[in-house]
XYZ file of C-alpha atoms in Angstrom:
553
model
C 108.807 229.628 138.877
C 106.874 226.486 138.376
C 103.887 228.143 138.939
C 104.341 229.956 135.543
C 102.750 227.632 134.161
C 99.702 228.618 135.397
C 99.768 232.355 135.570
C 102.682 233.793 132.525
C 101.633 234.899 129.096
C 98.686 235.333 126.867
C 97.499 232.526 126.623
C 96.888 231.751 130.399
C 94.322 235.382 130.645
C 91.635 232.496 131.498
C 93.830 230.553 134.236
C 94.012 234.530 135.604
C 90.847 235.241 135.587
C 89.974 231.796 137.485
C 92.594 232.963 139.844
C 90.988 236.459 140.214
C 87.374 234.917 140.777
C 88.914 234.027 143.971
C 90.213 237.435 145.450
C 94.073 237.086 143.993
C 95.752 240.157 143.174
C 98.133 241.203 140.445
C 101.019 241.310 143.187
C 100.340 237.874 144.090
C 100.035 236.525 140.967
C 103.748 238.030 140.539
C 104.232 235.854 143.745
C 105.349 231.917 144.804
C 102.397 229.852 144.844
C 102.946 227.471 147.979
C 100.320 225.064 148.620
C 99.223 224.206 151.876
C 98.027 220.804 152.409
C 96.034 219.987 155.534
C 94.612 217.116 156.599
C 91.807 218.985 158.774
C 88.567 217.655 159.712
C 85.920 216.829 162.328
C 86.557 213.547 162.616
C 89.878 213.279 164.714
C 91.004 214.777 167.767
C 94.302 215.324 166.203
C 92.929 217.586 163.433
C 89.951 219.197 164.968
C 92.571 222.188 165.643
C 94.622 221.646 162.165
C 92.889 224.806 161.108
C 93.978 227.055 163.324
C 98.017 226.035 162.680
C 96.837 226.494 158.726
C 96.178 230.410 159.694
C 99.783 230.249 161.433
C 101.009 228.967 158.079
C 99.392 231.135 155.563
C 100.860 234.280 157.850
C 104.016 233.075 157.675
C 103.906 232.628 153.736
C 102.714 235.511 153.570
C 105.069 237.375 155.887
C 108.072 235.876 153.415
C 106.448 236.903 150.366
C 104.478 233.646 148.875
C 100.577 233.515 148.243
C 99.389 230.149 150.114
C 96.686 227.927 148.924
C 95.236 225.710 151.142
C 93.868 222.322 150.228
C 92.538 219.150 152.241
C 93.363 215.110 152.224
C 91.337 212.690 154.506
C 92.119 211.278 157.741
C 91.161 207.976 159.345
C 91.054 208.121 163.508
C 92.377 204.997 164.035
C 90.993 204.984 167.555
C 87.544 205.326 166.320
C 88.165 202.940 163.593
C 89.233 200.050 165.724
C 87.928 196.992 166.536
C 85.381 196.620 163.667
C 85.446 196.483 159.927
C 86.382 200.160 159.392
C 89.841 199.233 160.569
C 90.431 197.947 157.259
C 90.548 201.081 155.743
C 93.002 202.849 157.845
C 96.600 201.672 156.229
C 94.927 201.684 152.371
C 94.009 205.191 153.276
C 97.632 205.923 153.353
C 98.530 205.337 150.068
C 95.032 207.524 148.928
C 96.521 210.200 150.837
C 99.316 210.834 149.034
C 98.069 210.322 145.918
C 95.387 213.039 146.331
C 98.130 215.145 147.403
C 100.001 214.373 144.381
C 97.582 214.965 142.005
C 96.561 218.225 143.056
C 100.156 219.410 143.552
C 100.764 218.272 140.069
C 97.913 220.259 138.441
C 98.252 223.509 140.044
C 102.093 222.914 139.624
C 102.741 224.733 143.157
C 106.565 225.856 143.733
C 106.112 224.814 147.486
C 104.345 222.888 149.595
C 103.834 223.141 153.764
C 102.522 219.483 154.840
C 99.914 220.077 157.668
C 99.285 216.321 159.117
C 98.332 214.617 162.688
C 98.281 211.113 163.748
C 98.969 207.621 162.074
C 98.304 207.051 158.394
C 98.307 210.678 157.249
C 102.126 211.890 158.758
C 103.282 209.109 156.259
C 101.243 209.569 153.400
C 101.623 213.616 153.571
C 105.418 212.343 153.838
C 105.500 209.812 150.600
C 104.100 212.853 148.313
C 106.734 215.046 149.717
C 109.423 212.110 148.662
C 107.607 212.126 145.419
C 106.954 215.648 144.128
C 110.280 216.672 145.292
C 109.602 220.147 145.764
C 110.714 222.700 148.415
C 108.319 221.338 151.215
C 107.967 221.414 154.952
C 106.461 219.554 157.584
C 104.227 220.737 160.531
C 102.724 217.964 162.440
C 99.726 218.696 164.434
C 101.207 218.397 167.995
C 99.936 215.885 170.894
C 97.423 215.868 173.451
C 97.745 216.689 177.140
C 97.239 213.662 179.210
C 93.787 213.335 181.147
C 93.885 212.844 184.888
C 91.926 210.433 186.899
C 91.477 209.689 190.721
C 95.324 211.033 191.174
C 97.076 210.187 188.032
C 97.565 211.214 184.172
C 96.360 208.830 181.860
C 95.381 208.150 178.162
C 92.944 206.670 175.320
C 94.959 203.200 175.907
C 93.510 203.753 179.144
C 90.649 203.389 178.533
C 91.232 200.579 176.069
C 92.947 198.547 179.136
C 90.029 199.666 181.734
C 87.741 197.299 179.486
C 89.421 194.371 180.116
C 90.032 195.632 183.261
C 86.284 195.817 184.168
C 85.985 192.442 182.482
C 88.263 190.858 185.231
C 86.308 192.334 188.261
C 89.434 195.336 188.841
C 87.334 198.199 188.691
C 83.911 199.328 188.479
C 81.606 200.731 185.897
C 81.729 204.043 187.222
C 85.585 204.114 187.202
C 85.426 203.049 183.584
C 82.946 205.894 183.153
C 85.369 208.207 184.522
C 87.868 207.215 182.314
C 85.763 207.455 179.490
C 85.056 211.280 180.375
C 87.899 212.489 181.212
C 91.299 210.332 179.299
C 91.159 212.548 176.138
C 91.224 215.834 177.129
C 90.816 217.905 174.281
C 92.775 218.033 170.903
C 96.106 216.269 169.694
C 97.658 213.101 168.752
C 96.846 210.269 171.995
C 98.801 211.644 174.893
C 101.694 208.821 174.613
C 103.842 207.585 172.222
C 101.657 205.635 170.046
C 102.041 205.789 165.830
C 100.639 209.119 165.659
C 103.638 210.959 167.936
C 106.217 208.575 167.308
C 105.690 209.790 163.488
C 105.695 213.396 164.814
C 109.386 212.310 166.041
C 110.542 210.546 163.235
C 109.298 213.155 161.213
C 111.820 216.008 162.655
C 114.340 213.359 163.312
C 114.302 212.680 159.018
C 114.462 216.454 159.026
C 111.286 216.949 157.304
C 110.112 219.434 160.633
C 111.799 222.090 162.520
C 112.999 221.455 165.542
C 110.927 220.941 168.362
C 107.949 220.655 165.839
C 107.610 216.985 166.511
C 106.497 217.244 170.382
C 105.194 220.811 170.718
C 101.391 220.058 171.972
C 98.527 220.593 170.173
C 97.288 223.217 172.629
C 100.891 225.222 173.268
C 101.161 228.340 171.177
C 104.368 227.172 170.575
C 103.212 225.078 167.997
C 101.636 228.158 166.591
C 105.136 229.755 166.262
C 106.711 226.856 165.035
C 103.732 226.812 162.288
C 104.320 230.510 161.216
C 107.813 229.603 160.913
C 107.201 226.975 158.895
C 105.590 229.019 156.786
C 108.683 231.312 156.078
C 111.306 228.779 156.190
C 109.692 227.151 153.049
C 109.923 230.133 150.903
C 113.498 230.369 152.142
C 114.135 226.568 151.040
C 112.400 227.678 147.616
C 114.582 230.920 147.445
C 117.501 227.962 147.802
C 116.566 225.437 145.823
C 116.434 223.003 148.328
C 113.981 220.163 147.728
C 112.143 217.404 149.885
C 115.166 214.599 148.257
C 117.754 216.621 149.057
C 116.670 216.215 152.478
C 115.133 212.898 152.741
C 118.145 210.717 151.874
C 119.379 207.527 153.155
C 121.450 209.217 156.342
C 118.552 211.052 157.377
C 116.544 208.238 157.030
C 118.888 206.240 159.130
C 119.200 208.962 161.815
C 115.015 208.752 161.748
C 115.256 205.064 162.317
C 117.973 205.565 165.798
C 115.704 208.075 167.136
C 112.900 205.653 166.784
C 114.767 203.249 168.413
C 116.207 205.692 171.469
C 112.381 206.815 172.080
C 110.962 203.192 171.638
C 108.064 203.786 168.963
C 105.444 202.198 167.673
C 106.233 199.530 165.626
C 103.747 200.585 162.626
C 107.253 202.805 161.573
C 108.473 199.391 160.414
C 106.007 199.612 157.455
C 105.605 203.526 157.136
C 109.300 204.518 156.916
C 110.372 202.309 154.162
C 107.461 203.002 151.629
C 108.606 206.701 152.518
C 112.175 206.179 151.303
C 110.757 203.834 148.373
C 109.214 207.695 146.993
C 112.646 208.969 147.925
C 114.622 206.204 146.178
C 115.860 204.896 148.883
C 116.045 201.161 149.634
C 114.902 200.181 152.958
C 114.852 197.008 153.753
C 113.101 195.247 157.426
C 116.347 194.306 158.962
C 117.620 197.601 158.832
C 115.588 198.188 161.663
C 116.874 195.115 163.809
C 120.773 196.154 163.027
C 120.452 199.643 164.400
C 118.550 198.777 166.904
C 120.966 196.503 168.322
C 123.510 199.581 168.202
C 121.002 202.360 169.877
C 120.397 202.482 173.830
C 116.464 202.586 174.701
C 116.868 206.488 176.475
C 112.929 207.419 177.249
C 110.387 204.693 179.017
C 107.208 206.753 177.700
C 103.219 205.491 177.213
C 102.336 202.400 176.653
C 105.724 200.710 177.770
C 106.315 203.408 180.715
C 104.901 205.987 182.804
C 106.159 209.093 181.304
C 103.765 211.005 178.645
C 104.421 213.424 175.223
C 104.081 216.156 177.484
C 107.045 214.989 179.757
C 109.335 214.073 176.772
C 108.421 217.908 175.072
C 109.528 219.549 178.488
C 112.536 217.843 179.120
C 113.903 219.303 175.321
C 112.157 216.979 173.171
C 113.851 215.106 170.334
C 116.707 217.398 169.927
C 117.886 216.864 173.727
C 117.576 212.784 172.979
C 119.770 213.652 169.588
C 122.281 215.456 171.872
C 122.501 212.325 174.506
C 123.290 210.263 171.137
C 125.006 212.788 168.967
C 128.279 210.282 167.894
C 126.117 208.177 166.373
C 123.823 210.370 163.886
C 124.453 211.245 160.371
C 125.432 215.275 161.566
C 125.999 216.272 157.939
C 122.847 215.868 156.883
C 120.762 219.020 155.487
C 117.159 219.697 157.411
C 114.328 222.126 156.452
C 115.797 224.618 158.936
C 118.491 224.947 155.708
C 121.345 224.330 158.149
C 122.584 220.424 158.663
C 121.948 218.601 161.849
C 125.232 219.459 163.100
C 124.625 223.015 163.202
C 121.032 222.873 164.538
C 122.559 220.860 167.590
C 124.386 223.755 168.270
C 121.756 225.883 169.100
C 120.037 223.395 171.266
C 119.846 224.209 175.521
C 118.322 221.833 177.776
C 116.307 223.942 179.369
C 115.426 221.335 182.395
C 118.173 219.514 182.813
C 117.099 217.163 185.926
C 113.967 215.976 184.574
C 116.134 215.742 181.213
C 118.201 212.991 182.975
C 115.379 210.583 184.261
C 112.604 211.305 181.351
C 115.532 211.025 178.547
C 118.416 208.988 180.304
C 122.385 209.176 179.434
C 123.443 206.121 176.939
C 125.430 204.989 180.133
C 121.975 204.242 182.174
C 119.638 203.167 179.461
C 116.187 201.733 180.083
C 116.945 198.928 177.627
C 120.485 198.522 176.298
C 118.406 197.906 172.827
C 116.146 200.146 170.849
C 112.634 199.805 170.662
C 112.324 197.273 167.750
C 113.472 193.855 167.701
C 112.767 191.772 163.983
C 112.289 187.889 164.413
C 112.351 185.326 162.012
C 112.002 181.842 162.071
C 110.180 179.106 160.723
C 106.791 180.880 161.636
C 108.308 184.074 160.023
C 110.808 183.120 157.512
C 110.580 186.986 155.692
C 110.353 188.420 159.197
C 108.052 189.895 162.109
C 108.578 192.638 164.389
C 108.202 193.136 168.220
C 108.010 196.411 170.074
C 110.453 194.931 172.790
C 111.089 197.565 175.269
C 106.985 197.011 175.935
C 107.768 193.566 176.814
C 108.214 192.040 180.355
C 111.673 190.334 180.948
C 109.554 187.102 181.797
C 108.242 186.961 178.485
C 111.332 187.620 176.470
C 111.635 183.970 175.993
C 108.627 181.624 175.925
C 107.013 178.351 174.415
C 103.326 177.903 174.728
C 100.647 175.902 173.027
C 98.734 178.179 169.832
C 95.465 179.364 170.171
C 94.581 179.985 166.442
C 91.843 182.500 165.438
C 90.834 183.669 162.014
C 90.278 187.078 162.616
C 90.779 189.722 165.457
C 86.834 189.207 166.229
C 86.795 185.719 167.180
C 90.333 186.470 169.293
C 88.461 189.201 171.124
C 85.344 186.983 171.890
C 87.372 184.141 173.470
C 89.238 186.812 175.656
C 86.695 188.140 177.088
C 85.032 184.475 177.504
C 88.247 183.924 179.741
C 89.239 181.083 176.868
C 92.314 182.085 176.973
C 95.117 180.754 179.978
C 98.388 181.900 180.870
C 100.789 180.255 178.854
C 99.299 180.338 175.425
C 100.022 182.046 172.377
C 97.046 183.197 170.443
C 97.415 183.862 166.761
C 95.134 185.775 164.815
C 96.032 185.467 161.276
C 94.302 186.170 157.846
C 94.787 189.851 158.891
C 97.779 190.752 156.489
C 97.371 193.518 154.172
C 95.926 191.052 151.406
C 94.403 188.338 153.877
C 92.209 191.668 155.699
C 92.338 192.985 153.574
C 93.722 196.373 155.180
C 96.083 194.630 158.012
C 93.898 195.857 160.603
C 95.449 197.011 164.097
C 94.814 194.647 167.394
C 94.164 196.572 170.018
C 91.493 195.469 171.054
C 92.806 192.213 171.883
C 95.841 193.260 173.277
C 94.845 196.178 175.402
C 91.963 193.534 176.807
C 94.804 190.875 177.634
C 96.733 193.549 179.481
C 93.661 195.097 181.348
C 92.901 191.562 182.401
C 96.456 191.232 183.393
C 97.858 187.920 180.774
C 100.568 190.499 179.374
C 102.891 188.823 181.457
C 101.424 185.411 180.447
C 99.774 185.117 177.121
C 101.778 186.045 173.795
C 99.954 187.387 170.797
C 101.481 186.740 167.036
C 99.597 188.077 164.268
C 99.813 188.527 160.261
C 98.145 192.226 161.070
C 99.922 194.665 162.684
C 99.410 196.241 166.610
C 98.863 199.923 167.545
C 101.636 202.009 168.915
C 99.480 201.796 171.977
C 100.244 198.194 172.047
C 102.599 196.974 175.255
C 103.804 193.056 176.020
C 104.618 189.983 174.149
C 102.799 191.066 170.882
C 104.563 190.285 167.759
C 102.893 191.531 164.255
C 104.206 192.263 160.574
C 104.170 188.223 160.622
C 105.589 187.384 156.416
C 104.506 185.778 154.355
C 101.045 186.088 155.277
C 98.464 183.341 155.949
C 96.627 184.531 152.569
C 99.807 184.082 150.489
C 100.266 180.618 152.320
C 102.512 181.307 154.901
C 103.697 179.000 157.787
C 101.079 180.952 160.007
C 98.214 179.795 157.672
C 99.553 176.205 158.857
C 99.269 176.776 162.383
C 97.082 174.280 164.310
C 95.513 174.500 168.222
C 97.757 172.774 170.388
C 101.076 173.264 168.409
C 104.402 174.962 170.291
C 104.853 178.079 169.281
C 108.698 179.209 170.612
C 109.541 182.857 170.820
C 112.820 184.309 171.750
C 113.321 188.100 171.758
C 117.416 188.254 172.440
C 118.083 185.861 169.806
C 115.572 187.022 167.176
C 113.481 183.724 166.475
C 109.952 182.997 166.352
C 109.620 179.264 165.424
C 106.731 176.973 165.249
C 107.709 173.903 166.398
C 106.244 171.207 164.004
C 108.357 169.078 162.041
C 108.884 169.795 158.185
C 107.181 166.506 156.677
C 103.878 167.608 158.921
C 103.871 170.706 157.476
C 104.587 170.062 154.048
C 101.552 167.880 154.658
C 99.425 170.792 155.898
C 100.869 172.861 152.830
C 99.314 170.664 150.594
C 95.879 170.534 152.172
C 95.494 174.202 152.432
C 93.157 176.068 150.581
C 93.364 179.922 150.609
C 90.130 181.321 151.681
C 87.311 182.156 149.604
C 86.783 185.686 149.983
C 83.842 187.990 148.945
C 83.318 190.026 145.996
C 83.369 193.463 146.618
C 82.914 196.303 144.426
C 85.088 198.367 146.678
C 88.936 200.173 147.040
C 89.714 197.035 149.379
C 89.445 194.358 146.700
C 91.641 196.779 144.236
C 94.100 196.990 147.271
C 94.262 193.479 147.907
C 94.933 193.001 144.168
C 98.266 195.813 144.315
C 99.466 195.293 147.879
C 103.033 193.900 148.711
C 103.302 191.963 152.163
C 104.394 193.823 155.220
C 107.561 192.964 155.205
C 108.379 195.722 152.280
C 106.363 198.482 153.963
C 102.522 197.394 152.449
C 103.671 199.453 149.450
C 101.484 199.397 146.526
């Protein structure tokens, strides 16, 4: 065992006696060590109850004959964090994540690890140390939330996010914001719809990291209890087998995790999340990837924020192996998943157990909601490296438009003229300088964009940014934009007043200036001056590719 190391001969009676200090026996010293990473805290609603699936794993360890150790990594709520400077340390956070995990995997040279993560940054970074350790591992993602209800309808944080801009516009009154407020978020879980946080929970048992069902089982459902004990026992069985997180995570999986994505229409923060995952796995990922199977995958589910249906509906109409099943001929079946078996075989076992709200909440290839999956990459002379769009959020009016730019240097200055009703249907505000080195951080918009859409521009006003948007993000709001304004991209050269043209179908975002005027502008720009800081930010800037390759260090 690897755990030898620590525990076998002579010479390790004071790495024993460390291990005694702390209540461990001579059988379980004979035993796997299996560490048990968890990303709880009292900062998120989606790990408030992380604890209580921990116990659920340590039984089932236990039950199979391993000796658990629990450990902890941090967690940034992005919904808390948005909107203001802390923002910028949400997507560095991911990269801090699994590094921590890494190092203390490393020194207590574990043979196993159970991955215990909830919500945006952490899935993936829990994810990149399981690509790089390579050890018998497991994923159990902390389930959603239940949808809050309002007046007489479910609703959700982004809810609340809209209702601002919403109030703003004279549509409702403070005490219906209020109410929202109160009553949206319910208790714990990932945000109700399929924002980054769940659509990671779904990619993450579509890569075949989880077991089945794992990846929409609510945070509150003591099914996600079982499925947490199981866990627990199915990693000492992948141990037993020598199966390791590689063996699992290789480029077919990570191709059937991409189609899923696509079927469910996910947030488009997977675009940099799954390809510095298979960058630890050795896989090579690259942004258009995303575009080609999306072109070949049928948009199944209309779920939160670009439909009406929630988690909750998508877990009780059989979850993401009943949308595998509507799409089975055109997954990678022979790939191996933590249940030990291959995809193929686990479809076997799968029964719809509500088969008429099966065929409206997850709809037959024949009757999609979008012939296309949920990501569209454009590229153009505004993007030559690429940008992506979350397309099956976006109104058919706005699949194709030209408007004049509204150019902002930063999401606070967007948000400001918003809400000072600056901004007029037609235009195309770009907020730039908020790329992973230009933030630095590539903060999330949502600000802005849930403001537009309370104030009811999402069928009007385009948004184009350098950053990146929040799954919670609907309409015409295109992100990832490379190269970056701080590494001099065309979107640095943008000026009030120029035609911006966007075209979904045809892939192009294109800023309409001639090539001599902006060959001109090249040469007059400066990159900004930007502040000293003794701070992880300025060492991130410093290390940090562009979006395009994931925001990899």
């Amino acid at each position: 065992m690897r755990s030898d190391a620590v525990k076998k001969g002579l010479e390790r009676a004071p790495h024993r006696s460390l291990l005694r200090a702390m209540g461990i026996t001579d059988e379980e010293i004979d035993r796997p060590f299996v560490g048990i990473v968890n990303s709880w805290n009292e900062l998120i609603p989606g790990h408030v109850h992380l604890d209580k699936i921990a116990d659920a794993v340590k039984a089932g360890v236990r039950l199979a004959g391993g000796v658990p150790f629990e450990f902890n990594t941090i967690g940034i709520c992005d919904g808390i964090a948005m909107g203001h400077e802390g923002m910028r340390y949400s997507l560095p956070s991911r990269e801090v994540i699994a590094a921590s995990i890494e190092l203390v995997a490393q020194a207590y040279r574990f043979d196993a690890l159970v991955f215990i993560p909830t919500c945006d940054k952490i899935v993936p970074g829990h994810l990149m140390a399981a690509a790089r350790l390579n050890l018998p591992s497991i994923v159990v993602t902390g389930g959603a939330m239940c949808p809050g209800f309002v007046g007489d309808k479910n609703v959700d944080l982004i809810s609340v996010f809209e209702a601002v801009g919403e109030f703003k516009a004279g549509k409702i009154t403070e005490e219906q914001l209020n109410d929202l407020e109160n009553l949206a978020c319910p208790g714990p879980g990932s945000c109700a719809g399929l924002f980054t946080a769940n659509t990671m929970a779904c990619v993450t048992e579509a890569l075949g990291m989880s077991l089945p069902g794992c990846g929409t089982a609510h945070a509150v459902d003591a099914k996600k209890l079982r499925i947490a004990k199981l866990s627990g026992m199915k990693v000492m069985e992948l141990l037993e087998r020598g199966i390791s997180a590689r063996e699992i995570m290789t480029e077919k999986a990570f191709e059937n995790a991409i189609r899923i994505d696509m079927a469910i229409g996910g947030s488009t923060n997977t675009a940099l999340h799954l390809p510095a995952i298979a960058r630890e796995a050795g896989v090579e990922l690259p942004l258009d990837a995303f575009d080609k199977i999306s072109r070949e995958t049928p948009h199944l589910t209309s779920l939160r924020p670009g439909g009406e249906h929630f988690m909750l509906d998508l877990d009780q109409a059989g979850g993401i192996p009943a949308v595998m099943l509507k799409i089975k001929d055109k997954l990678n079946l022979d790939v191996l998943t933590v249940t030990g078996s291959t995809l193929e075989e686990n479809l076997k076992h799968v029964r719809i157990v509500n088969p008429e709200k099966n065929r409206e909440v997850i709809r037959d290839p024949s009757n999609p909601y979008h012939s296309e999956g949920g990501i569209a990459v454009l590229k153009g002379s505004l993007a030559p490296r690429g940008s992506v769009v979350k397309q099956t959020a976006v109104s058919e009016k706005m699949l194709k438009h030209r408007g004049p730019a509204r150019v902002f240097d930063g999401e606070e200055a967007a948000v400001k003229a918003i809400l000072n009703d600056e901004i007029k249907p037609g235009d195309v505000v770009i907020i730039r300088y908020e790329g992973p080195k230009g933030g630095p951080g590539m903060r999330e918009m949502l600000a802005a964009t849930s403001i537009i859409a309370g104030m009811g521009l999402s069928d009007s006003v385009a948004l184009i940014t350098d950053g990146r948007f929040s799954g919670g993000t609907r309409g015409p709001c295109i992100g990832h934009v490379s190269p970056e304004a701080y590494e001099g991209g065309p979107i640095a050269l943008v000026k009030d007043g120029d035609i911006v043209e966007i075209d979904i179908p045809a892939r192009k975002l294109n800023l309409l200036v001639d090539e001599e005027e902006l060959e001109r502008r090249k040469q007059e720009w400066q990159p900004p001056r930007t502040e000293a800081r003794r701070s992880y930010l300025e060492s991130y800037r410093r290390s940090v590719s562009s979006a395009d390759m994931g925001a990899i260090l």
